[in-house]
Short mmCIF file of C-alpha atoms and ligand atoms in Angstrom, two decimals:
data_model
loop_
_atom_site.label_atom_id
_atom_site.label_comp_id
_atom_site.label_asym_id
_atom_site.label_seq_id
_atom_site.Cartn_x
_atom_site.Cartn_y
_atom_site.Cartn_z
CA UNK A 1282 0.00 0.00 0.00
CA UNK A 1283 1.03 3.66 -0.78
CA UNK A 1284 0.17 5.88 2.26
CA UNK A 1285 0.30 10.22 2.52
CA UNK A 1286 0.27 11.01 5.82
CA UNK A 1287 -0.52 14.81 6.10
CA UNK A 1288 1.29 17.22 8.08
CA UNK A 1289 4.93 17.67 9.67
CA UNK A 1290 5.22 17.41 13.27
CA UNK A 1291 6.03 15.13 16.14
CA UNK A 1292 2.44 13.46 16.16
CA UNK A 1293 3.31 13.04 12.80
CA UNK A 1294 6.46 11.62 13.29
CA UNK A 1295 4.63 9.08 15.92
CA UNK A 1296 1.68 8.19 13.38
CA UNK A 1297 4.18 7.55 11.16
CA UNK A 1298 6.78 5.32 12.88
CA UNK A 1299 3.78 3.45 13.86
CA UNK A 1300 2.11 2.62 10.81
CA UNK A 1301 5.44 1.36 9.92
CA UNK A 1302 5.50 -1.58 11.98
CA UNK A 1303 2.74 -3.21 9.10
CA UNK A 1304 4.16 -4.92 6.70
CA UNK A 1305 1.19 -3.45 4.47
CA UNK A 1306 2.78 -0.29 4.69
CA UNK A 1307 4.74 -0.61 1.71
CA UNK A 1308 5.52 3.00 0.82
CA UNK A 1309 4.83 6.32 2.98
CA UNK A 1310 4.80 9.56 1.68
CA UNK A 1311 5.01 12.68 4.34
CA UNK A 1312 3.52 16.02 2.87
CA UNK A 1313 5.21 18.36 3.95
CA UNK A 1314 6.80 16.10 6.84
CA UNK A 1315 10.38 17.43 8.28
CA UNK A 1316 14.17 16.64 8.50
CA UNK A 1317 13.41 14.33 10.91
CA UNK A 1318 10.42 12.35 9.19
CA UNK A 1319 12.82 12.17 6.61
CA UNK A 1320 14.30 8.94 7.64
CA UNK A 1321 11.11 7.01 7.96
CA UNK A 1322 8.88 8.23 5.21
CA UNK A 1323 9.67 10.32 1.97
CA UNK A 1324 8.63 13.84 2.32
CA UNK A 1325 7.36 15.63 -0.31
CA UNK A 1326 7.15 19.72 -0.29
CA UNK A 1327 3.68 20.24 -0.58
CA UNK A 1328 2.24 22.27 2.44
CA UNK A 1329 -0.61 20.88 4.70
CA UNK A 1330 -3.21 23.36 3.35
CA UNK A 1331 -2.49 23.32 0.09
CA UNK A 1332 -5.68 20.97 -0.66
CA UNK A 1333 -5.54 21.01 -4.16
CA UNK A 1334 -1.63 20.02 -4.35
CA UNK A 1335 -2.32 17.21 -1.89
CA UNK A 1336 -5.22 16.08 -4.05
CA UNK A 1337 -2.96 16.04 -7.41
CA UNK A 1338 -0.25 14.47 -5.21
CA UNK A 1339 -2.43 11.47 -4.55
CA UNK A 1340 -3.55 10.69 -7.78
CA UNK A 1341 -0.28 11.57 -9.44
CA UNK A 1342 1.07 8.73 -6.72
CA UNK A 1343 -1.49 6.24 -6.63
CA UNK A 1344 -1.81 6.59 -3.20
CA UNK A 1345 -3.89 3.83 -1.95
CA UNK A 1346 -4.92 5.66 1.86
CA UNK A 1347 -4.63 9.19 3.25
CA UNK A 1348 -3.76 9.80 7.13
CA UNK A 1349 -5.11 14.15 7.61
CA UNK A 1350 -3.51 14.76 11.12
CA UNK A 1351 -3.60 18.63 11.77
CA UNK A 1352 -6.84 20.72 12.26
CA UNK A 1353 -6.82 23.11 9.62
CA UNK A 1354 -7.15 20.45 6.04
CA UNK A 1355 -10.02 18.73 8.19
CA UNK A 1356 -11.86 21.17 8.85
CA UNK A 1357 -11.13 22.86 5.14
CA UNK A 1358 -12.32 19.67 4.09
CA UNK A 1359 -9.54 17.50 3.05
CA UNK A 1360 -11.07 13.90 3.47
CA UNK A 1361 -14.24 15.05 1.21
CA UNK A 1362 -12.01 15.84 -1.70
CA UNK A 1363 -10.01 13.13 -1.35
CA UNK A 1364 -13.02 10.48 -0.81
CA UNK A 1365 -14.37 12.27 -3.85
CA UNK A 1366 -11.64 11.02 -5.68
CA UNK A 1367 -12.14 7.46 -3.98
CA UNK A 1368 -9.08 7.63 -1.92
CA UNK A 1369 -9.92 6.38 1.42
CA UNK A 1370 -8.66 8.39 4.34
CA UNK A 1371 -8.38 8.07 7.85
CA UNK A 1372 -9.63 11.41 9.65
CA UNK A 1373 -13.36 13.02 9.66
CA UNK A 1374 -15.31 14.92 6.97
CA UNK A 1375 -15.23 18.70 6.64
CA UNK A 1376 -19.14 18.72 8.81
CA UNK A 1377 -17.91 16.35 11.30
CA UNK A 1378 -14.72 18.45 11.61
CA UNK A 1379 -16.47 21.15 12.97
CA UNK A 1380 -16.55 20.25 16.67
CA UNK A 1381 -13.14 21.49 16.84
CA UNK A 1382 -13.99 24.27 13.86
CA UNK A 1383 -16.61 26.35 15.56
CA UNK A 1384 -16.51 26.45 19.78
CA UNK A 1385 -19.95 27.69 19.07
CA UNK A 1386 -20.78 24.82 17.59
CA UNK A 1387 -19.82 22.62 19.83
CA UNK A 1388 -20.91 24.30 22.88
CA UNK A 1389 -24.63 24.51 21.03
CA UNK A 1390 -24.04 20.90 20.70
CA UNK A 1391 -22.84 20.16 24.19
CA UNK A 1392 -25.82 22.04 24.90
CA UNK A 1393 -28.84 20.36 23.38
CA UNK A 1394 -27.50 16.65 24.23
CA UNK A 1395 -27.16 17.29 27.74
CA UNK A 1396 -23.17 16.38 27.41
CA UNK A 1397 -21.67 18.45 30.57
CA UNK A 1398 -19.59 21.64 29.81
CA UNK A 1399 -18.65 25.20 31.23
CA UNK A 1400 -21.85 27.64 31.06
CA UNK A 1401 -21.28 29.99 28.31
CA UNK A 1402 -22.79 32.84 26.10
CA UNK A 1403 -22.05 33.06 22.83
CA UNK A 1404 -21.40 36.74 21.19
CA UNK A 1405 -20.95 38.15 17.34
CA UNK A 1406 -21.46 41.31 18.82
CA UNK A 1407 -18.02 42.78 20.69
CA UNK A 1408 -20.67 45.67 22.04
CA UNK A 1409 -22.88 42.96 23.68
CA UNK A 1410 -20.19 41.16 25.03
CA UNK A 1411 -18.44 43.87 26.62
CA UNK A 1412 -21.48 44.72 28.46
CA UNK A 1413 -22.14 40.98 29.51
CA UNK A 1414 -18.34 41.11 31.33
CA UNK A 1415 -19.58 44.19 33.02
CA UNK A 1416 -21.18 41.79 35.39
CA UNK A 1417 -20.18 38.15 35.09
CA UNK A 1418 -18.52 36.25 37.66
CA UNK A 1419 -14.60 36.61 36.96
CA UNK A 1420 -12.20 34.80 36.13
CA UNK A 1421 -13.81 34.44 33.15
CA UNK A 1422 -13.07 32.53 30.08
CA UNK A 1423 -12.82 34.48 26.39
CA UNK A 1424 -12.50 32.07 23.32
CA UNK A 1425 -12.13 32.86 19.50
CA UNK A 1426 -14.90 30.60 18.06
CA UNK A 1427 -12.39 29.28 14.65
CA UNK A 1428 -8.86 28.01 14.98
CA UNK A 1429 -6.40 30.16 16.26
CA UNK A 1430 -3.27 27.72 16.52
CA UNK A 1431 -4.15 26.92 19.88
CA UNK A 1432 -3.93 30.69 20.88
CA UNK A 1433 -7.81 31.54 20.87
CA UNK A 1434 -8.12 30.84 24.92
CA UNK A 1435 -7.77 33.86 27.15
CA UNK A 1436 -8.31 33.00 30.92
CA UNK A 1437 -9.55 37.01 32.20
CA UNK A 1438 -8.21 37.45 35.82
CA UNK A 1439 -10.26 40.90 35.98
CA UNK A 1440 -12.74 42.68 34.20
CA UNK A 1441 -10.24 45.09 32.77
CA UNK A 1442 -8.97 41.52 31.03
CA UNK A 1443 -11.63 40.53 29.84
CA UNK A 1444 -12.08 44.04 28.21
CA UNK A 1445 -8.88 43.95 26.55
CA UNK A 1446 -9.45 40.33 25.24
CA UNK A 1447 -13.02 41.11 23.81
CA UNK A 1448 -11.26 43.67 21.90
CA UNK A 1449 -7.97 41.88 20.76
CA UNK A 1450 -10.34 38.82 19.68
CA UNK A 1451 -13.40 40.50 17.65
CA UNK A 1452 -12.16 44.20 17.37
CA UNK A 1453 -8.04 44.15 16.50
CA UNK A 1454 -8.64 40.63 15.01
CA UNK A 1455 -5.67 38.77 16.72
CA UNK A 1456 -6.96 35.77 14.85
CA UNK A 1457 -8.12 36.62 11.78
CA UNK A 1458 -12.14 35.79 10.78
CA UNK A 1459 -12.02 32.86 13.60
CA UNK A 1460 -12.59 36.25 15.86
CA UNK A 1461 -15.98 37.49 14.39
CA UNK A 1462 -17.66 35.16 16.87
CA UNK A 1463 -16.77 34.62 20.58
CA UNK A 1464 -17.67 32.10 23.14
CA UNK A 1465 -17.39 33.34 26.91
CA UNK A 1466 -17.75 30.52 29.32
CA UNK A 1467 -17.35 29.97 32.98
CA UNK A 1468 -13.81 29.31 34.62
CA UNK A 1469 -13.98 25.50 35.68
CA UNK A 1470 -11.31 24.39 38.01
CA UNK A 1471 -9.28 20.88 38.37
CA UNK A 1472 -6.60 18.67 36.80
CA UNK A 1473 -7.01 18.26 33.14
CA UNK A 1474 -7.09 15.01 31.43
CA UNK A 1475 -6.87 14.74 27.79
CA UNK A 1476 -8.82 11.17 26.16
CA UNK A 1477 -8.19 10.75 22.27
CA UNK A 1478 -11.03 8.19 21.22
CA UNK A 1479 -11.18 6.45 18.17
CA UNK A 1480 -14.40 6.10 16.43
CA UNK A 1481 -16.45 5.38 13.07
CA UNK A 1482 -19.32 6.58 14.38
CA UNK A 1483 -21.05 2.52 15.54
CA UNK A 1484 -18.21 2.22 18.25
CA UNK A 1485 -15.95 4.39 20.15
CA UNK A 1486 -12.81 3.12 21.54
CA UNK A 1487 -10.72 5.71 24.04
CA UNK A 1488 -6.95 5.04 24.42
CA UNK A 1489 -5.17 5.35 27.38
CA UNK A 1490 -5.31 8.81 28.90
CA UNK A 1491 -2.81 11.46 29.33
CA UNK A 1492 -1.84 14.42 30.70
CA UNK A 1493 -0.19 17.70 28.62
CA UNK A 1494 2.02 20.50 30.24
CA UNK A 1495 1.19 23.37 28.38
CA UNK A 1496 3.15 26.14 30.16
CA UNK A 1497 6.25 27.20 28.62
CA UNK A 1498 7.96 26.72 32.18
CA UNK A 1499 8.35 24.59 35.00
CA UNK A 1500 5.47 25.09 37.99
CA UNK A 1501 3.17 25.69 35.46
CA UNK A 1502 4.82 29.26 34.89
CA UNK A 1503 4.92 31.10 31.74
CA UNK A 1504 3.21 31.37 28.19
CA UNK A 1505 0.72 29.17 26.63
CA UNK A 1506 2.56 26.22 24.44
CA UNK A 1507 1.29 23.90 22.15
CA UNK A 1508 2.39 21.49 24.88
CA UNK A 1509 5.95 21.00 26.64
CA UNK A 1510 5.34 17.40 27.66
CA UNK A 1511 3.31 14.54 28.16
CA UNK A 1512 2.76 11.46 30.71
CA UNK A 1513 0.46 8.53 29.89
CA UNK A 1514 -1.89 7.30 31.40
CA UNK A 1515 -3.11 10.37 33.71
CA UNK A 1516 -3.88 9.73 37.46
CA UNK A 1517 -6.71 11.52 37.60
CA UNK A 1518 -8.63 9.63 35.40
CA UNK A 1519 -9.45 7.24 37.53
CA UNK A 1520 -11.73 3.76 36.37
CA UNK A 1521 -15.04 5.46 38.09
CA UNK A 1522 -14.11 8.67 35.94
CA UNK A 1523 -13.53 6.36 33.25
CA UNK A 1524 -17.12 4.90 33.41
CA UNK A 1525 -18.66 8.57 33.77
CA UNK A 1526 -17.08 10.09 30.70
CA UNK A 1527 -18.03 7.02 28.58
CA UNK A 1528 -21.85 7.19 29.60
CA UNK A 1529 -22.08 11.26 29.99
CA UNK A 1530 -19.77 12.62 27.40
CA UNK A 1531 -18.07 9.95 24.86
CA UNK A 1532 -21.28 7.80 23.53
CA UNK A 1533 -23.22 11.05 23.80
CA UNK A 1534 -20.95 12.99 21.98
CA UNK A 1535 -20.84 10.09 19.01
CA UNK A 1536 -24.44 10.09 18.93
CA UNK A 1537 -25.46 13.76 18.98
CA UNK A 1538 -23.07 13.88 16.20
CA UNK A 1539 -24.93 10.95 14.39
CA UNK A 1540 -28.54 12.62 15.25
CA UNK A 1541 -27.07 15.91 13.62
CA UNK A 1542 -26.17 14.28 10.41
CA UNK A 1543 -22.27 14.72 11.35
CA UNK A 1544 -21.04 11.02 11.37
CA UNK A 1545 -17.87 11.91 13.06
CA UNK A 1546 -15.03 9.23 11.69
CA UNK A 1547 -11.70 9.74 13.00
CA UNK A 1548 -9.93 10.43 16.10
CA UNK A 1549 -11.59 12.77 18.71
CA UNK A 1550 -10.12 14.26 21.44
CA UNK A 1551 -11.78 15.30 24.23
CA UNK A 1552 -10.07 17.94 26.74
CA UNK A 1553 -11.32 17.18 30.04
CA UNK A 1554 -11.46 19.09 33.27
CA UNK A 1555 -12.12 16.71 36.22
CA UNK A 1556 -14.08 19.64 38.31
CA UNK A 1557 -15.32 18.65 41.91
CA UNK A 1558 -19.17 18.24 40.02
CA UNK A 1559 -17.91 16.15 37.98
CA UNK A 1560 -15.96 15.33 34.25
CA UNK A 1561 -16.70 18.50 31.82
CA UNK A 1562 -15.68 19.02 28.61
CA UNK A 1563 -13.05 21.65 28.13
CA UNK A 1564 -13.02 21.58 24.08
CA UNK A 1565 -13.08 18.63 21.38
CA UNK A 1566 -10.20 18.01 19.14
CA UNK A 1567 -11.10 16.80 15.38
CA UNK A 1568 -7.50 15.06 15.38
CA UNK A 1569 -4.60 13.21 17.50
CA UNK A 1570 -3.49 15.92 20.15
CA UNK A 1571 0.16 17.06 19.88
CA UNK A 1572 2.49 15.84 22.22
CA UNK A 1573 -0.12 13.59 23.33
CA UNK A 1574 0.08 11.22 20.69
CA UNK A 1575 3.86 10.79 21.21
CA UNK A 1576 2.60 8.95 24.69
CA UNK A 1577 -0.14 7.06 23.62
CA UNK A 1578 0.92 5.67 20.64
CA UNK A 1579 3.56 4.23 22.01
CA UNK A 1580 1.58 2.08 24.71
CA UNK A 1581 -0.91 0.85 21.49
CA UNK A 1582 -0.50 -2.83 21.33
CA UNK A 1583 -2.44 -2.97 17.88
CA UNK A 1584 -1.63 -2.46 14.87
CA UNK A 1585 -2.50 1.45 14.59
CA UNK A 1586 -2.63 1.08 10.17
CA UNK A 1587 -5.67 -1.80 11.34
CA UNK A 1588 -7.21 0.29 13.27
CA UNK A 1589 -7.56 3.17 10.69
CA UNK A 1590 -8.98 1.07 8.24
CA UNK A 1591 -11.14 -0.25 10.44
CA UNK A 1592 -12.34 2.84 11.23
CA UNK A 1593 -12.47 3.87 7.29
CA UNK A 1594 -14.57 0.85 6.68
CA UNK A 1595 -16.83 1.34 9.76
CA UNK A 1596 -16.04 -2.08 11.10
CA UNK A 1597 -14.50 -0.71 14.33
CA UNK A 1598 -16.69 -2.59 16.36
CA UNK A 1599 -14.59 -6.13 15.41
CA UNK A 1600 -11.95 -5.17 16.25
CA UNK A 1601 -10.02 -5.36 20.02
CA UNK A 1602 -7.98 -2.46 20.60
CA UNK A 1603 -4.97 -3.14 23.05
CA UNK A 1604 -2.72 -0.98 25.15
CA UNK A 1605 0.30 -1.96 27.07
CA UNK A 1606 -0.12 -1.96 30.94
CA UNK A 1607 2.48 0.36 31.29
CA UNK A 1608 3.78 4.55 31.43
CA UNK A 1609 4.48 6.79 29.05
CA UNK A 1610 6.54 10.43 29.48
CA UNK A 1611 7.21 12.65 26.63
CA UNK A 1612 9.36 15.54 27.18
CA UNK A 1613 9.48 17.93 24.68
CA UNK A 1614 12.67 19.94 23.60
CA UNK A 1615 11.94 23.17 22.00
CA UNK A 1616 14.41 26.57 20.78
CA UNK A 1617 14.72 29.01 23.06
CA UNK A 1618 12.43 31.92 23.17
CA UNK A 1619 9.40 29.89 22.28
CA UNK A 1620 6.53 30.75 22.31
CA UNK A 1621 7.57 33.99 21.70
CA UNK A 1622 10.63 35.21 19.28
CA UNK A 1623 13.47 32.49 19.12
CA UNK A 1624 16.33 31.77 16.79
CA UNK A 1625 16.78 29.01 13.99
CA UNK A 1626 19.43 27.03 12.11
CA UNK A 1627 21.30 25.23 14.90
CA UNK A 1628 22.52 21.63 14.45
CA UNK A 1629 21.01 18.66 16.78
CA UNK A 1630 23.47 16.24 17.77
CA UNK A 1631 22.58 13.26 19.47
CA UNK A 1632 24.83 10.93 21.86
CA UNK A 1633 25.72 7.45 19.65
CA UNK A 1634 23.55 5.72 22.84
CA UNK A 1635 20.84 6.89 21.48
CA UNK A 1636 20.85 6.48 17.70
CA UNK A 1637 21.08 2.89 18.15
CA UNK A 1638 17.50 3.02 19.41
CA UNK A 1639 15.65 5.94 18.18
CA UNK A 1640 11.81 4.38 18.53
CA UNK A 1641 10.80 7.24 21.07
CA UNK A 1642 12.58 10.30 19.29
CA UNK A 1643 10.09 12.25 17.50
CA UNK A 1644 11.25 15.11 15.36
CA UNK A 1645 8.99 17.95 14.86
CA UNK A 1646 11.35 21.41 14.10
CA UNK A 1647 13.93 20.42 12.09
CA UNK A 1648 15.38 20.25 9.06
CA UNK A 1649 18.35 18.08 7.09
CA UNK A 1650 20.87 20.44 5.24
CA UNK A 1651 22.48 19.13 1.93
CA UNK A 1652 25.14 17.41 3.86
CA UNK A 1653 23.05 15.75 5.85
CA UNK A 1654 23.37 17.80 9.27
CA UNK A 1655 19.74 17.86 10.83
CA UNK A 1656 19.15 22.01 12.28
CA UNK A 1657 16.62 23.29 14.71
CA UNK A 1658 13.59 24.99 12.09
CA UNK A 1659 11.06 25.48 14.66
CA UNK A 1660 9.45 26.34 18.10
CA UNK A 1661 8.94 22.56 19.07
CA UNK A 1662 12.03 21.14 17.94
CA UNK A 1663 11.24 17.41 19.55
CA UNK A 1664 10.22 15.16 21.54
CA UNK A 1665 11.41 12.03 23.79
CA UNK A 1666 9.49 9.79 24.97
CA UNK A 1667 10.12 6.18 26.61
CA UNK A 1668 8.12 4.07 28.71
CA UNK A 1669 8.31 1.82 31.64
CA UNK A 1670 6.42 -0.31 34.32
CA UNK A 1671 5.99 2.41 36.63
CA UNK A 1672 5.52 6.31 35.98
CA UNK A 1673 8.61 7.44 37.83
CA UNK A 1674 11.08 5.33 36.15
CA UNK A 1675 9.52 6.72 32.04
CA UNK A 1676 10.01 10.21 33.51
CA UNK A 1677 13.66 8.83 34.80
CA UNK A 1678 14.08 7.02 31.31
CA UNK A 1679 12.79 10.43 29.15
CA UNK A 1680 15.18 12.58 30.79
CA UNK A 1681 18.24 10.71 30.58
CA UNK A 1682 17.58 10.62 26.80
CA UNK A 1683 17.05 13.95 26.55
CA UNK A 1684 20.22 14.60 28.34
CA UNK A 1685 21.83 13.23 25.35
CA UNK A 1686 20.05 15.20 22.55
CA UNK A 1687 21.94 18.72 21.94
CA UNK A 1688 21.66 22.22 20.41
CA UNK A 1689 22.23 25.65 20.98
CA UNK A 1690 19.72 27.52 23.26
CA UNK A 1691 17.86 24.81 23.59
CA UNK A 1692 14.93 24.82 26.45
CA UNK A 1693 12.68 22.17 28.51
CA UNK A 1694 10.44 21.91 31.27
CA UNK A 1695 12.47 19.75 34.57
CA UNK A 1696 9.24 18.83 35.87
CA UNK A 1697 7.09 17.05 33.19
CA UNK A 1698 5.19 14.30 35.29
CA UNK A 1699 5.61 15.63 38.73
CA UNK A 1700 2.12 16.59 39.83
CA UNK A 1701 1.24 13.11 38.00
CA UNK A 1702 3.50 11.47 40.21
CA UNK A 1703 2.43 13.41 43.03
CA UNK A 1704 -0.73 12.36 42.49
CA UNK A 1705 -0.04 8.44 42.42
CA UNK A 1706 2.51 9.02 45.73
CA UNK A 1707 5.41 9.23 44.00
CA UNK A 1708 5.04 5.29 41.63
P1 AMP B 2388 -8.35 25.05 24.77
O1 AMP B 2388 -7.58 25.68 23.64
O2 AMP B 2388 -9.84 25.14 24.64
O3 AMP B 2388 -7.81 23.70 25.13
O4 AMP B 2388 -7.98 25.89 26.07
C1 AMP B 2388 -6.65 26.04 26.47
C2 AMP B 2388 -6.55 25.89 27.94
O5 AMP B 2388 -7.31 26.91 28.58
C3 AMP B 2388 -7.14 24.59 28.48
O6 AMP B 2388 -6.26 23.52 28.42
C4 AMP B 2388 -7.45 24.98 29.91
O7 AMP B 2388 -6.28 24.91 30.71
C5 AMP B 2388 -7.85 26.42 29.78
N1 AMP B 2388 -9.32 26.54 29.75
C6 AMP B 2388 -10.12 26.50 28.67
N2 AMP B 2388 -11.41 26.63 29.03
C7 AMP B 2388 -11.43 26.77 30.37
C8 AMP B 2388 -12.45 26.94 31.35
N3 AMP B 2388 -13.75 27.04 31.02
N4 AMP B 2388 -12.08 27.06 32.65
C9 AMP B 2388 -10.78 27.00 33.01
N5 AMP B 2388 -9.77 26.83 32.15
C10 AMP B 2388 -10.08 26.71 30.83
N1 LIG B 2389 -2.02 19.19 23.06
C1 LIG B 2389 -3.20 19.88 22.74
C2 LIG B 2389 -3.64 19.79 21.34
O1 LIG B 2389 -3.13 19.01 20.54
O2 LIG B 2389 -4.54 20.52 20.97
#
């Protein structure tokens, strides 16, 4: 089988290795993939949104199945034009995509199923909503409706806050059109627990949980990330929470979905806050979350190309999905600076230990020069991740690896799995 995988991250990277265990897996194509991605898949220079490029790629290549990872070609549609041209993909349609498209959406949909979320009100009018923060309970949470590269959150301390958020959102259009419509909901409090779920829309089979450190620094200090680190599977998520999310949020979430004539097919991630009334849902992902996938896939004990296509075929139901009994941690190394300004172009060297086994190294910022030298080319550079019996000794494992990964300026979080661990006594 020929297989595109879309996108050009570390999740990516993780898919990727992955599907590579299956001997089915003949030939993998990475559009645009990275310097690191390079040495299990052959990437091709085509950008992630460039839908009509993707689509000439494919049938240019034969390509036989089509893996869409990142938001933005779902929700621009991607899998419709490519099942239009009767290439099966894994990843959901452009109507089911929209639970992670529109917050609005979803929270309307939260809404009339009963599925348990943050009270909100939903604005298109910066006027109105500066008048509603006049007298809403605070902290209170602002969110661009559309995609805003994980940015689109504010959490407003004060009403002055809120103020200047209502105005950066809809008014100076920080995010472009996904700012014409806001959502402001109530602040929930608790540990946050991230489930990705696989599902064709009969069945609906969550992985192991996990946990993401989004804070650029340790404590939780610092600037919004797209994530610093991950541990699998998350403490708080305990079997009894388990059972609650399946019955109040997961099935209903498939079937409201169904009932709306939005089959969702895919993987969707939910973003959990465990609050002291209970599991509510934070926001829903159309996709695998990144770094979380670089901990989960690695505990998957079935093939992960099976799965897909049992998804694709709707026959999800048959089939047993496995995970290892074991703990994940995935710390991620990223350029100095980041979030905010930070340099580019210096080599990664890694310690010869750790070529010889390179399973949990997933590349996500880089790129390979001519002579072969792979250089930092982004914010998130990488990620390590290992695993063990217990969660203390992966977090050991992760950072002796990283120890032995090197560039210039390079930064990451010391404390990736410590509340965890707190949280399970210290095992
Ligand atoms: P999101 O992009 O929706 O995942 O939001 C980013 C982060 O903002 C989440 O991971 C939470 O930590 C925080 N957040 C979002 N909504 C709320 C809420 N209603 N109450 C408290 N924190 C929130
Ligand atoms: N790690 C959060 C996300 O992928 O959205």
């Amino acid at each position: 089988m020929k297989i595109m995988v879309i996108g050009g991250g570390g999740r990516e990277h993780a898919i990727i290795k992955k599907i590579k265990e299956n001997p089915l897996a003949e030939k993998i194509y990475a559009l645009p993939g990275n310097g690191g991605i390079a040495s299990d898949a052959e990437c091709i220079e085509i950008s992630a949104t460039d839908l009509d490029a993707i689509v000439q790629f494919a049938k240019d290549n034969s390509i036989d199945y089509a893996i869409v990872a990142p938001d933005d070609p779902l929700v621009l549609g991607l899998v419709d034009m490519l099942e239009g041209e009767s290439i099966p993909c894994f990843g959901p349609s452009r109507v089911a995509a929209i639970i992670e498209g529109s917050k609005a959406f979803s929270k309307e949909l939260m809404k009339a199923y009963g599925i348990p979320t943050a009270e909100y009100e939903i604005f298109d009018d910066a006027d109105d909503a500066y008048e509603y923060v006049k007298n809403c309970n605070i902290p209170v949470v602002i969110k661009a409706d559309g995609l805003a590269l994980g940015k689109g959150v504010i959490i407003a301390e004060s009403r002055d806050d809120a103020r200047d958020a209502i105005k950066s959102i809809m008014e100076d259009k920080a995010f472009g059109k996904s700012g014409d419509t806001i959502v402001i909901e109530e602040f929930l409090e608790g540990p946050e627990v991230s489930v990705l779920a696989f599902t064709d829309g009969n069945a609906l089979v969550p992985m192991v949980s996990s946990m993401d450190h989004k804070r650029a620094n340790d404590e939780d200090r610092g600037l919004n990330t797209g994530g610093m680190g991950t541990i699998a599977p998350n403490p708080y998520y305990t079997e009894e929470v388990a059972e609650i999310c399946k019955e109040e949020i997961f099935l209903p979430t498939m079937i409201a979905m169904n009932r709306e004539g939005r089959r969702f097919k895919g993987c969707l991630y939910f973003g959990l806050m465990i609050t002291k009334n209970g599991p509510k849902v934070i926001e829903y992902n159309c996709r695998f979350g990144d770094p979380e996938t670089q901990v989960v896939l690695p505990l998957l004990k079935t093939d992960l190309l099976d799965i897909m296509m049992a998804v694709t075929n709707e026959e999800l139901e048959d089939l047993d999905v496995e995970f290892e009994d074991k703990y994940a941690c995935c710390v991620i190394m990223a350029s100095g600076g980041y979030p905010e300004k930070y340099e580019k172009g210096y080599p990664i060297t890694f310690d010869s230990s750790i070529v010889s086994d390179d399973r949990g190294i997933f590349i996500a910022g880089a790129k390979r020069e001519d002579d072969g030298t792979l250089i930092t080319n982004g914010g998130r550079v990488l990620g390590v991740t290992e695993t063990a019996d217990t969660l203390k000794e992966a977090i050991e494992k992760a950072y002796r690896s990283i120890a032995k990964i090197h560039f210039d300026k390079a930064h990451y979080r010391k404390d990736i799995g410590k509340k965890a661990l707190e949280a399970t006594n210290g095992i």
